[in-house]
Short mmCIF file of C-alpha atoms and ligand atoms in Angstrom, two decimals:
data_model
loop_
_atom_site.label_atom_id
_atom_site.label_comp_id
_atom_site.label_asym_id
_atom_site.label_seq_id
_atom_site.Cartn_x
_atom_site.Cartn_y
_atom_site.Cartn_z
CA MET A 167 -8.83 -48.25 64.89
CA THR A 168 -11.05 -51.02 66.18
CA ALA A 169 -14.75 -51.00 65.49
CA THR A 170 -16.94 -49.56 68.18
CA ILE A 171 -18.89 -52.24 69.97
CA VAL A 172 -22.12 -50.94 71.37
CA ASN A 173 -22.69 -54.05 73.45
CA GLU A 174 -25.92 -55.60 74.72
CA GLN A 175 -25.47 -54.28 78.22
CA LEU A 176 -25.12 -50.69 76.98
CA ILE A 177 -28.21 -51.01 74.79
CA LYS A 178 -30.25 -52.55 77.60
CA GLN A 179 -29.23 -49.74 79.90
CA ALA A 180 -30.15 -47.10 77.30
CA ILE A 181 -33.60 -48.61 76.83
CA ALA A 182 -34.12 -48.83 80.59
CA ASP A 183 -32.99 -45.19 81.00
CA ARG A 184 -35.26 -43.91 78.29
CA ARG A 185 -38.27 -45.81 79.66
CA PHE A 186 -37.58 -44.48 83.14
CA LEU A 187 -37.30 -40.90 81.85
CA HIS A 188 -40.41 -41.46 79.76
CA GLN A 189 -42.42 -42.37 82.84
CA TYR A 190 -41.23 -39.34 84.81
CA PRO A 191 -41.18 -36.48 82.31
CA GLU A 192 -40.62 -32.88 83.34
CA LEU A 193 -41.57 -29.67 81.56
CA SER A 194 -39.05 -27.24 80.05
CA GLY A 195 -37.02 -25.48 82.72
CA GLN A 196 -38.28 -27.78 85.45
CA GLU A 197 -36.16 -30.86 84.73
CA TYR A 198 -34.58 -30.98 88.18
CA GLU A 199 -35.22 -34.68 88.86
CA THR A 200 -34.10 -35.54 85.34
CA GLY A 201 -30.97 -33.47 85.98
CA LYS A 202 -30.30 -35.32 89.24
CA PHE A 203 -30.69 -38.64 87.46
CA ILE A 204 -28.15 -37.62 84.80
CA ARG A 205 -25.74 -36.17 87.35
CA LYS A 206 -25.78 -39.37 89.40
CA ARG A 207 -25.06 -41.48 86.34
CA LEU A 208 -22.16 -39.28 85.23
CA GLN A 209 -20.69 -39.27 88.73
CA ALA A 210 -20.86 -43.07 88.85
CA LEU A 211 -18.77 -43.06 85.64
CA ASN A 212 -16.22 -40.69 87.21
CA ILE A 213 -17.10 -38.02 84.69
CA GLU A 214 -16.30 -34.52 85.88
CA ILE A 215 -19.36 -32.30 86.16
CA LEU A 216 -18.89 -28.68 85.21
CA ASN A 217 -20.48 -25.94 87.15
CA GLU A 218 -23.42 -24.86 85.00
CA GLN A 219 -26.81 -23.90 86.24
CA PRO A 220 -29.31 -26.70 86.89
CA PRO A 221 -31.45 -28.22 85.59
CA SER A 222 -28.97 -28.55 82.69
CA VAL A 223 -26.03 -30.86 83.43
CA ILE A 224 -22.63 -30.52 81.75
CA GLY A 225 -20.10 -33.37 81.89
CA PHE A 226 -16.47 -33.27 80.85
CA ILE A 227 -14.16 -36.07 79.71
CA LYS A 228 -10.51 -35.19 79.23
CA GLY A 229 -9.07 -36.65 76.04
CA THR A 230 -5.70 -38.31 75.64
CA ALA A 231 -4.55 -35.64 73.19
CA GLY A 232 -6.76 -32.89 74.53
CA GLU A 233 -5.93 -30.45 71.74
CA LYS A 234 -9.46 -30.26 70.42
CA THR A 235 -12.70 -30.11 72.36
CA ILE A 236 -15.91 -31.59 71.02
CA ALA A 237 -19.32 -30.91 72.54
CA LEU A 238 -22.19 -33.38 72.25
CA ARG A 239 -25.65 -32.14 73.13
CA ALA A 240 -28.90 -33.83 74.17
CA ASP A 241 -32.09 -32.00 75.12
CA ILE A 242 -33.90 -33.33 78.19
CA ASP A 243 -37.32 -31.66 78.42
CA ALA A 244 -40.85 -33.00 77.87
CA LEU A 245 -44.00 -31.32 76.53
CA PRO A 246 -47.31 -30.20 78.07
CA ILE A 247 -49.28 -33.04 76.47
CA THR A 248 -51.25 -35.89 78.04
CA GLU A 249 -49.90 -39.09 76.55
CA GLU A 250 -52.39 -41.50 74.97
CA GLY A 251 -52.02 -45.24 74.52
CA ASP A 252 -51.30 -48.21 76.74
CA LYS A 253 -47.57 -48.81 76.67
CA PRO A 254 -46.23 -50.15 79.97
CA TYR A 255 -43.88 -47.21 80.39
CA ILE A 256 -46.51 -44.53 79.66
CA SER A 257 -46.04 -41.12 81.34
CA ARG A 258 -47.15 -41.19 84.96
CA PHE A 259 -47.81 -37.47 84.97
CA PRO A 260 -51.04 -36.34 83.27
CA GLY A 261 -50.40 -33.29 81.11
CA VAL A 262 -46.65 -33.94 80.73
CA ALA A 263 -45.05 -36.37 78.31
CA HIS A 264 -41.93 -36.99 76.26
CA MET A 265 -43.69 -36.52 72.92
CA CYS A 266 -40.65 -35.29 71.02
CA GLY A 267 -38.21 -38.08 71.91
CA HIS A 268 -35.89 -36.09 74.19
CA ASP A 269 -36.02 -39.04 76.62
CA GLY A 270 -34.32 -41.01 73.85
CA HIS A 271 -31.74 -38.26 73.24
CA THR A 272 -30.85 -38.21 76.94
CA ALA A 273 -30.50 -42.00 77.07
CA VAL A 274 -28.38 -42.04 73.92
CA LEU A 275 -25.96 -39.40 75.23
CA LEU A 276 -25.75 -41.17 78.60
CA ALA A 277 -24.84 -44.40 76.80
CA ALA A 278 -22.24 -42.65 74.64
CA ALA A 279 -20.84 -41.04 77.79
CA GLU A 280 -20.58 -44.44 79.44
CA TRP A 281 -18.73 -45.90 76.47
CA LEU A 282 -16.35 -42.93 76.28
CA ALA A 283 -15.72 -43.01 80.04
CA ASN A 284 -14.90 -46.71 79.87
CA HIS A 285 -12.60 -46.34 76.85
CA ARG A 286 -10.72 -43.22 77.84
CA SER A 287 -7.52 -44.40 76.19
CA GLU A 288 -9.34 -44.31 72.83
CA VAL A 289 -10.75 -40.81 73.29
CA GLN A 290 -8.40 -38.20 71.85
CA PRO A 291 -10.35 -34.95 72.00
CA ASN A 292 -11.83 -33.53 75.16
CA VAL A 293 -15.57 -34.14 75.24
CA VAL A 294 -18.15 -31.79 76.73
CA LEU A 295 -21.46 -33.56 77.37
CA ILE A 296 -24.33 -31.08 77.31
CA PHE A 297 -27.61 -32.32 78.79
CA GLN A 298 -29.69 -29.26 78.02
CA SER A 299 -32.87 -28.09 79.68
CA ALA A 300 -35.73 -26.22 77.99
CA GLU A 301 -35.42 -26.89 74.27
CA GLU A 302 -39.14 -26.46 73.72
CA ILE A 303 -39.64 -22.94 75.07
CA THR A 304 -38.47 -19.34 74.76
CA PRO A 305 -36.14 -18.28 76.31
CA SER A 306 -34.44 -21.48 75.32
CA GLY A 307 -32.05 -23.56 77.35
CA ALA A 308 -29.43 -23.46 74.62
CA GLU A 309 -29.43 -19.67 74.55
CA THR A 310 -29.03 -19.62 78.34
CA LEU A 311 -26.15 -22.09 78.31
CA VAL A 312 -24.37 -20.23 75.52
CA LYS A 313 -24.63 -17.02 77.56
CA GLN A 314 -23.20 -18.89 80.55
CA GLY A 315 -20.19 -19.81 78.46
CA VAL A 316 -20.82 -23.50 77.89
CA LEU A 317 -18.99 -23.27 74.54
CA ASP A 318 -15.87 -21.55 75.90
CA GLY A 319 -12.95 -23.63 74.71
CA VAL A 320 -15.20 -25.83 72.55
CA ASP A 321 -14.05 -26.26 68.93
CA THR A 322 -17.10 -27.96 67.49
CA ILE A 323 -20.52 -29.24 68.54
CA PHE A 324 -22.76 -32.06 67.38
CA GLY A 325 -26.31 -33.04 68.18
CA LEU A 326 -28.93 -35.44 66.90
CA HIS A 327 -32.68 -35.80 66.78
CA LEU A 328 -34.42 -39.15 66.57
CA TRP A 329 -36.64 -38.26 63.63
CA GLN A 330 -40.02 -39.72 62.80
CA GLY A 331 -40.11 -37.93 59.45
CA LEU A 332 -37.13 -39.92 58.20
CA GLU A 333 -37.48 -43.62 57.55
CA LYS A 334 -36.00 -46.09 59.99
CA GLY A 335 -32.56 -47.25 58.99
CA LYS A 336 -31.46 -43.94 57.51
CA MET A 337 -29.48 -41.04 58.89
CA GLY A 338 -29.24 -37.68 57.24
CA LEU A 339 -28.63 -33.99 57.39
CA VAL A 340 -28.46 -30.88 55.26
CA HIS A 341 -25.15 -29.26 54.37
CA GLY A 342 -26.35 -25.79 55.25
CA PRO A 343 -29.73 -24.41 56.42
CA MET A 344 -31.65 -27.37 57.91
CA MET A 345 -34.33 -26.07 60.26
CA ALA A 346 -36.28 -22.84 60.36
CA SER A 347 -36.26 -19.82 62.60
CA ILE A 348 -39.24 -19.20 64.85
CA ASP A 349 -40.25 -15.60 65.47
CA ASP A 350 -43.67 -14.27 66.41
CA PHE A 351 -45.14 -10.87 65.63
CA GLU A 352 -47.86 -8.50 66.76
CA ILE A 353 -49.04 -5.68 64.54
CA THR A 354 -51.20 -3.08 66.19
CA ILE A 355 -53.23 -0.95 63.79
CA LYS A 356 -54.38 2.31 65.28
CA GLY A 357 -57.33 3.93 63.57
CA TYR A 358 -60.14 6.14 64.83
CA GLY A 359 -63.28 4.56 66.22
CA GLY A 360 -66.90 5.57 65.84
CA HIS A 361 -70.45 4.49 64.93
CA GLY A 362 -70.85 1.65 62.48
CA SER A 363 -73.35 3.72 60.50
CA MET A 364 -70.90 6.61 60.00
CA PRO A 365 -67.70 5.08 58.66
CA HIS A 366 -66.72 8.35 56.97
CA GLU A 367 -66.02 9.81 60.40
CA THR A 368 -63.73 6.97 61.39
CA VAL A 369 -60.52 5.32 60.34
CA ASP A 370 -61.67 1.72 60.42
CA PRO A 371 -58.73 -0.43 61.66
CA ILE A 372 -60.53 -3.68 60.77
CA TYR A 373 -60.79 -2.68 57.13
CA VAL A 374 -57.16 -1.54 57.15
CA ALA A 375 -56.15 -4.84 58.78
CA THR A 376 -57.55 -6.80 55.83
CA HIS A 377 -55.23 -4.86 53.52
CA VAL A 378 -52.26 -5.39 55.80
CA ILE A 379 -52.90 -9.16 55.80
CA GLN A 380 -53.13 -9.19 52.02
CA SER A 381 -49.90 -7.26 51.71
CA LEU A 382 -48.00 -9.48 54.16
CA GLN A 383 -48.65 -12.49 51.95
CA SER A 384 -46.88 -10.72 49.10
CA ILE A 385 -43.55 -10.84 50.93
CA VAL A 386 -42.80 -14.53 50.45
CA SER A 387 -44.08 -14.53 46.86
CA ARG A 388 -42.60 -11.19 45.71
CA LYS A 389 -39.72 -10.19 47.97
CA LEU A 390 -38.05 -13.43 49.02
CA ASN A 391 -35.73 -15.16 46.58
CA PRO A 392 -37.88 -18.01 45.18
CA ILE A 393 -35.24 -20.59 46.10
CA GLU A 394 -35.43 -19.55 49.74
CA ALA A 395 -38.16 -20.75 52.08
CA GLY A 396 -40.33 -18.55 54.26
CA VAL A 397 -43.72 -18.57 55.97
CA ILE A 398 -45.82 -15.76 57.37
CA SER A 399 -49.03 -16.81 59.14
CA VAL A 400 -51.51 -14.57 60.89
CA GLY A 401 -52.97 -16.81 63.58
CA LYS A 402 -55.15 -14.40 65.45
CA ILE A 403 -57.04 -11.14 64.86
CA GLU A 404 -58.16 -9.07 67.81
CA ALA A 405 -60.55 -6.20 67.18
CA GLY A 406 -63.91 -4.77 68.08
CA THR A 407 -66.73 -5.45 70.52
CA THR A 408 -70.08 -5.56 68.76
CA HIS A 409 -72.16 -5.05 65.60
CA ASN A 410 -72.34 -1.31 65.30
CA ILE A 411 -69.06 -0.01 66.72
CA ILE A 412 -66.02 0.64 64.63
CA PRO A 413 -63.15 0.06 67.05
CA SER A 414 -60.10 2.27 67.27
CA THR A 415 -57.52 -0.49 67.13
CA ALA A 416 -57.00 -3.92 65.59
CA LYS A 417 -54.24 -6.37 66.32
CA LEU A 418 -52.77 -9.06 64.09
CA ILE A 419 -50.87 -11.83 65.84
CA GLY A 420 -48.84 -14.40 64.00
CA THR A 421 -45.63 -16.26 63.38
CA LEU A 422 -42.88 -16.13 60.77
CA ARG A 423 -40.38 -18.79 59.72
CA ALA A 424 -37.37 -18.85 57.42
CA LEU A 425 -34.30 -20.98 56.81
CA THR A 426 -31.55 -18.36 56.74
CA PRO A 427 -30.78 -15.29 58.85
CA GLN A 428 -30.89 -13.19 55.65
CA ALA A 429 -34.41 -14.38 54.83
CA VAL A 430 -35.56 -13.65 58.37
CA GLN A 431 -34.20 -10.13 58.02
CA THR A 432 -35.84 -9.57 54.62
CA ILE A 433 -39.21 -10.74 55.93
CA LYS A 434 -39.05 -8.54 59.00
CA GLN A 435 -37.98 -5.44 57.08
CA GLN A 436 -40.73 -5.92 54.53
CA MET A 437 -43.34 -6.52 57.22
CA VAL A 438 -42.50 -3.22 58.87
CA GLN A 439 -42.42 -1.37 55.54
CA LEU A 440 -45.72 -2.79 54.30
CA ALA A 441 -47.64 -2.51 57.58
CA THR A 442 -46.47 1.07 58.07
CA GLY A 443 -47.06 2.06 54.46
CA VAL A 444 -50.48 0.44 54.09
CA CYS A 445 -51.70 1.94 57.34
CA GLN A 446 -50.42 5.35 56.39
CA ALA A 447 -52.22 5.14 53.04
CA PHE A 448 -55.51 4.67 54.89
CA GLY A 449 -54.79 7.27 57.56
CA ALA A 450 -54.02 4.73 60.28
CA LYS A 451 -50.83 3.95 62.16
CA ALA A 452 -49.00 0.67 62.57
CA GLU A 453 -46.86 -0.60 65.40
CA VAL A 454 -44.95 -3.75 64.54
CA GLU A 455 -43.44 -5.79 67.33
CA PHE A 456 -41.37 -8.96 66.94
CA ILE A 457 -41.09 -11.57 69.64
CA VAL A 458 -37.73 -13.00 68.72
CA GLY A 459 -37.47 -16.77 69.08
CA THR A 460 -35.11 -19.37 67.75
CA PRO A 461 -32.72 -18.53 64.89
CA PRO A 462 -32.52 -20.82 61.85
CA LEU A 463 -30.38 -23.93 62.27
CA VAL A 464 -27.54 -23.76 59.76
CA ASN A 465 -25.07 -26.64 59.66
CA ASP A 466 -21.42 -25.82 59.09
CA LEU A 467 -20.42 -27.28 55.74
CA LYS A 468 -17.12 -28.82 56.86
CA GLU A 469 -18.60 -30.35 60.00
CA SER A 470 -21.73 -31.65 58.28
CA GLN A 471 -19.54 -33.25 55.61
CA PHE A 472 -17.52 -34.81 58.43
CA VAL A 473 -20.71 -36.30 59.92
CA GLU A 474 -21.70 -37.64 56.51
CA SER A 475 -18.28 -39.29 56.20
CA VAL A 476 -18.63 -40.81 59.69
CA ILE A 477 -22.04 -42.24 58.77
CA ARG A 478 -20.75 -43.71 55.50
CA ARG A 479 -17.63 -45.15 57.10
CA SER A 480 -19.25 -46.57 60.23
CA PHE A 481 -22.59 -47.77 58.85
CA GLY A 482 -22.15 -48.07 55.09
CA ASP A 483 -23.06 -45.77 52.19
CA GLU A 484 -26.69 -46.88 52.05
CA LYS A 485 -27.24 -45.51 55.58
CA PHE A 486 -26.71 -41.89 54.62
CA THR A 487 -29.40 -39.88 52.94
CA ALA A 488 -29.60 -36.21 52.06
CA VAL A 489 -32.67 -34.82 53.82
CA ALA A 490 -34.75 -31.80 52.90
CA PRO A 491 -34.82 -28.84 55.30
CA VAL A 492 -37.81 -28.71 57.65
CA MET A 493 -39.74 -25.61 58.74
CA GLY A 494 -39.79 -26.72 62.38
CA GLY A 495 -37.36 -25.04 64.75
CA GLU A 496 -34.66 -26.37 67.08
CA ASP A 497 -32.62 -24.38 69.58
CA PHE A 498 -29.42 -26.23 68.67
CA SER A 499 -29.16 -23.26 66.29
CA TYR A 500 -27.87 -21.08 69.15
CA TYR A 501 -24.77 -23.27 69.46
CA LEU A 502 -24.22 -23.12 65.70
CA GLN A 503 -24.30 -19.32 65.81
CA GLN A 504 -21.21 -19.51 68.03
CA LYS A 505 -19.25 -22.55 66.86
CA PRO A 506 -19.05 -24.74 63.77
CA GLY A 507 -20.94 -27.97 64.13
CA ALA A 508 -23.73 -30.08 62.74
CA PHE A 509 -27.13 -31.45 63.64
CA VAL A 510 -28.22 -34.80 62.27
CA PHE A 511 -31.49 -36.71 61.99
CA VAL A 512 -31.55 -40.39 62.95
CA GLY A 513 -34.50 -41.85 61.07
CA MET A 514 -37.03 -43.99 62.92
CA GLY A 515 -40.24 -43.54 60.90
CA GLY A 516 -42.19 -46.77 60.42
CA GLU A 517 -44.51 -49.11 62.25
CA LYS A 518 -43.09 -48.55 65.73
CA SER A 519 -42.81 -44.79 65.31
CA ALA A 520 -45.90 -43.97 63.29
CA TYR A 521 -47.16 -40.73 64.88
CA PRO A 522 -45.51 -37.36 64.31
CA HIS A 523 -43.51 -35.50 66.93
CA HIS A 524 -45.72 -33.72 69.50
CA HIS A 525 -48.69 -36.04 68.79
CA PRO A 526 -50.19 -37.56 71.99
CA ARG A 527 -49.43 -41.06 70.66
CA PHE A 528 -45.91 -40.27 69.49
CA ASP A 529 -43.28 -42.84 70.44
CA ILE A 530 -39.68 -43.43 69.50
CA ASP A 531 -38.53 -46.66 67.93
CA GLU A 532 -36.02 -48.07 70.40
CA ASP A 533 -34.50 -50.24 67.66
CA VAL A 534 -32.57 -47.21 66.39
CA LEU A 535 -30.98 -46.35 69.75
CA PRO A 536 -27.86 -48.52 69.20
CA ASP A 537 -27.06 -46.74 65.92
CA ALA A 538 -27.63 -43.33 67.51
CA ILE A 539 -25.26 -44.23 70.35
CA LYS A 540 -22.67 -45.54 67.93
CA LEU A 541 -22.94 -42.40 65.80
CA LEU A 542 -22.04 -40.11 68.71
CA ILE A 543 -19.16 -42.35 69.77
CA GLU A 544 -17.82 -42.53 66.22
CA ILE A 545 -18.05 -38.76 65.79
CA VAL A 546 -15.75 -38.39 68.80
CA ARG A 547 -13.39 -41.18 67.70
CA GLN A 548 -13.04 -39.99 64.13
CA TYR A 549 -12.71 -36.30 64.88
CA ASN A 550 -9.25 -34.84 64.51
NI1 LIG B 653 -37.39 -32.16 69.75
#
């Protein structure tokens, strides 16, 4: 097997693509121009385009062996943020900007697609190229594509994130749970309202709410296995109108995160039990509603070990680093619920990428694009 050459022309093109996409960002679910741009590029490379719903674009490259099918995924959406700074390729649309680096992911997958299309004789597995809309919102683009059958016939799937939290020059992943679930909740506490001077004739839902909040914070410390991670945060309390009225209801609004499906389930069960029980103890009633978001991202052990071996073989042992799980979410998890696969961080933290993801001054470090491109190509070449 010859070494993959990610040549100058391919790198130049990737940088140009990412700067173009950066200047014309589109919000989640509205990436129609971005989709057209991708489609045109794939067509120019004679890559078959599968019939999935826009704005996502799915390409297909038939392999020489064609026994296995690998999917590679890039997300293509931007965020509702006004970009700050003075870079020449700054977003031209106020209020919309690529502040998570998905412009880079799109450019990297386009470059990998170009290499694969131009070296078809070296590509053994079939390759499905998923340019996915709407990573940043619920309902997520990944969930939609999975429902549409994008993974039918796919054996395994890989994706990457250019990652500011990992130092430039490193690549890494977790062999197992890597990113958290995102679910929101609303707890409505129904009491009995009345005059502020006559609490004995009421069931004060505000007072009850304080107990519910206290009890919720016992779940992570007392009910979750200490080696598992979880977060419950009440972000908003809605209740009451003025000084001397005890309202009849109070509402607690918040979010919960965990790294495994089991932990998510434990947290939810306990929340219902505690909210219901505490309210009942005070003569109130609780209604607990979950707004289900992204599941936890859990890498398949065999596939994540494969990615580690690809990194070590193609870049050297010093390139790979074991990373710690992060409590942020990522809708790549929907694919991993269906098929084995792995998600990997390509480190870029440093001087050129100094601000965190979603910060108005966030930027990717384009120096790491060649390695990201090479990683995807090598995953395809070394997969068997
Ligand atoms: Ni992202």
